[in-house]
Coordinates of C-alpha atoms in Angstrom, one line a residue:
T1 CA -26.4 19.7 28.9
R2 CA -25.7 18.3 25.4
E3 CA -22.3 19.1 23.8
L4 CA -20.0 18.3 21.1
P5 CA -18.0 14.8 21.7
S6 CA -14.5 15.0 22.8
P7 CA -12.0 13.4 20.7
P8 CA -11.1 9.7 20.9
S9 CA -7.7 8.5 21.9
Q10 CA -4.6 8.5 19.9
P11 CA -5.1 5.4 17.5
L12 CA -2.9 2.4 17.9
I13 CA -1.7 0.2 15.2
S14 CA -2.0 -3.4 15.4
V15 CA 1.2 -4.8 13.7
S16 CA 0.1 -8.3 13.7
Q17 CA -3.0 -7.4 11.8
S18 CA -1.3 -5.1 9.2
S19 CA -0.7 -6.2 5.8
S20 CA 0.7 -5.0 2.3
K21 CA -2.5 -3.2 1.7
Q22 CA -4.3 -2.7 5.1
V23 CA -3.7 -1.6 8.6
T24 CA -5.9 -2.0 11.8
I25 CA -6.2 0.7 14.1
S26 CA -7.7 0.8 17.6
W27 CA -8.9 3.4 19.9
T28 CA -10.8 4.5 23.1
P29 CA -13.8 6.8 22.8
G30 CA -13.9 10.0 24.3
R31 CA -17.0 11.5 26.0
D32 CA -20.1 11.4 23.8
G33 CA -21.4 14.8 24.9
F34 CA -24.6 13.5 26.4
A35 CA -25.7 12.9 22.6
P36 CA -25.5 9.5 20.7
L37 CA -22.4 9.1 18.8
R38 CA -23.3 8.8 15.0
Y39 CA -20.0 7.9 13.3
Y40 CA -16.3 8.2 13.5
T41 CA -14.2 9.8 10.6
V42 CA -10.6 8.8 9.9
Q43 CA -8.1 10.8 8.3
I44 CA -4.9 9.4 6.6
A45 CA -1.5 10.9 5.9
S46 CA 0.8 9.0 3.6
Q47 CA 4.6 9.4 3.5
G48 CA 4.3 12.5 5.5
G49 CA 1.9 14.2 2.9
P50 CA -1.4 16.2 3.7
W51 CA -4.2 14.7 5.7
W52 CA -7.2 13.1 3.4
T53 CA -10.4 11.8 4.6
Y54 CA -11.0 8.0 4.4
Q55 CA -14.1 7.3 2.3
Y56 CA -16.1 5.3 4.7
K57 CA -17.7 6.4 8.2
I58 CA -17.2 4.1 10.8
D59 CA -19.9 2.7 13.1
P60 CA -19.8 4.4 16.5
T61 CA -19.9 1.1 18.3
L62 CA -16.6 -0.1 17.1
R63 CA -13.3 0.3 18.9
T64 CA -10.9 -1.4 16.1
Y65 CA -11.2 -0.8 12.3
T66 CA -9.3 -2.2 9.3
I67 CA -8.3 0.6 6.7
T68 CA -8.1 -1.1 3.4
N69 CA -6.8 -0.2 -0.2
L70 CA -3.6 1.2 1.1
K71 CA -0.4 0.9 -1.0
P72 CA 2.4 -1.6 -0.1
F73 CA 5.6 -0.6 1.6
T74 CA 4.2 2.9 2.2
T75 CA 4.3 4.8 5.6
Y76 CA 1.0 6.0 7.2
Q77 CA -0.4 7.8 10.1
F78 CA -4.1 7.9 11.2
R79 CA -6.4 10.2 13.3
L80 CA -10.1 10.2 13.9
K81 CA -12.9 12.1 15.2
A82 CA -16.2 11.4 16.7
T83 CA -19.7 13.1 15.4
N84 CA -22.7 13.1 17.6
D85 CA -26.1 14.9 16.9
I86 CA -24.6 18.2 17.9
G87 CA -21.5 18.0 15.6
D88 CA -17.9 16.8 15.4
S89 CA -15.3 16.4 18.1
G90 CA -11.6 17.7 17.3
W91 CA -9.3 15.4 15.7
S92 CA -7.4 12.6 18.0
S93 CA -3.7 12.9 18.4
E94 CA -1.9 11.2 15.3
S95 CA -1.1 7.4 15.3
P96 CA 2.5 6.3 15.3
I97 CA 3.9 6.1 12.0
T98 CA 3.5 2.6 10.3
R99 CA 4.6 1.1 7.1
T100 CA 2.6 -1.4 5.1
L101 CA 4.4 -4.5 4.2
P102 CA 6.0 -5.0 0.8
A103 CA 4.3 -6.9 -2.1
P104 CA 5.1 -8.1 -5.5
P105 CA 4.8 -5.5 -8.2
D106 CA 1.1 -5.0 -9.4
S107 CA 2.1 -5.0 -13.1
I108 CA 4.6 -6.6 -15.5
P109 CA 7.2 -5.1 -17.7
Q110 CA 5.8 -3.9 -20.9
N111 CA 7.2 -3.5 -24.5
V112 CA 9.5 -6.4 -24.0
E113 CA 11.6 -6.8 -27.3
V114 CA 14.2 -9.4 -28.3
S115 CA 16.6 -8.8 -31.1
P116 CA 19.8 -10.6 -32.4
Y117 CA 22.9 -9.2 -30.8
T118 CA 25.9 -11.6 -31.7
P119 CA 25.8 -15.1 -33.6
T120 CA 25.2 -16.7 -30.0
S121 CA 23.2 -14.1 -28.0
V122 CA 20.0 -12.0 -28.1
L123 CA 19.3 -8.5 -26.5
V124 CA 16.2 -8.3 -24.5
K125 CA 14.9 -4.9 -23.6
W126 CA 11.8 -3.7 -21.7
D127 CA 10.2 -0.5 -20.1
P128 CA 10.9 -0.3 -16.4
L129 CA 8.3 -0.8 -13.8
E130 CA 6.7 2.2 -12.1
D131 CA 5.6 0.9 -8.8
W132 CA 7.9 -1.8 -7.1
N133 CA 5.6 -2.2 -4.0
G134 CA 8.7 -2.8 -1.9
D135 CA 12.3 -2.0 -1.0
D136 CA 14.1 -0.8 -4.1
M137 CA 17.5 -2.2 -2.9
G138 CA 16.8 -5.8 -3.9
A139 CA 14.7 -4.8 -6.9
G140 CA 15.4 -6.3 -10.2
Y141 CA 14.0 -8.5 -13.0
R142 CA 14.0 -12.1 -13.9
V143 CA 14.1 -13.0 -17.6
Q144 CA 13.4 -16.5 -18.3
Y145 CA 13.8 -18.3 -21.7
C146 CA 13.1 -21.7 -23.3
L147 CA 14.7 -23.3 -26.4
I148 CA 12.0 -24.4 -29.0
T149 CA 13.0 -27.2 -31.0
Q150 CA 11.3 -29.2 -33.7
Q151 CA 9.8 -31.5 -30.9
G152 CA 8.3 -28.4 -29.0
V153 CA 9.4 -26.3 -26.3
S154 CA 12.3 -27.5 -24.1
T155 CA 11.4 -28.4 -20.4
A156 CA 14.6 -26.8 -19.2
C157 CA 13.9 -23.0 -19.2
P158 CA 16.8 -21.2 -17.3
S159 CA 16.4 -17.6 -16.3
A160 CA 18.8 -14.8 -15.8
I161 CA 18.5 -12.3 -13.0
V162 CA 19.0 -8.7 -13.7
R163 CA 19.6 -6.6 -10.5
G164 CA 18.4 -2.8 -10.5
K165 CA 15.2 -1.2 -10.8
N166 CA 16.2 0.9 -13.4
R167 CA 17.8 -1.7 -15.7
T168 CA 16.0 -2.0 -18.7
Q169 CA 18.1 -4.5 -20.9
T170 CA 20.3 -7.6 -20.7
T171 CA 21.9 -9.9 -23.0
I172 CA 21.2 -13.7 -23.2
E173 CA 24.0 -16.1 -24.4

């Protein structure tokens, strides 16, 4: 008799195919319930939060799938269910927790202001970045500056490293 499909296996993570914004999962199908499988549905939990349904339905012939548009340096878990003509299976067990790789920040500091500070230095201020896409421990800013002369811009443009994601100013001598 035709019946609901059984859940797929626990999704496994392919670490070699993971990047800052995508993760590849693989699974083994459960029984089809003697009715053709129509698609798989994936749910995602991020940073231990609630499950949400991935927007794409997955072809029932696939056994691996790459989930895209994820956030860098973020932990994720995945689970999936199969759907046949009768209805849905239960959810698979949850995948192991995986973390996407870090990436450079998506944006640049805004509202950069430079003002005189002493006769030989300037004060540089900016708004802090919201999303670092990586480990905050090594986070910081690079402030590059160039001398402008009557001949044009100097080719030597030194930079100052400002350590700390919450730093919002530095002085340049």
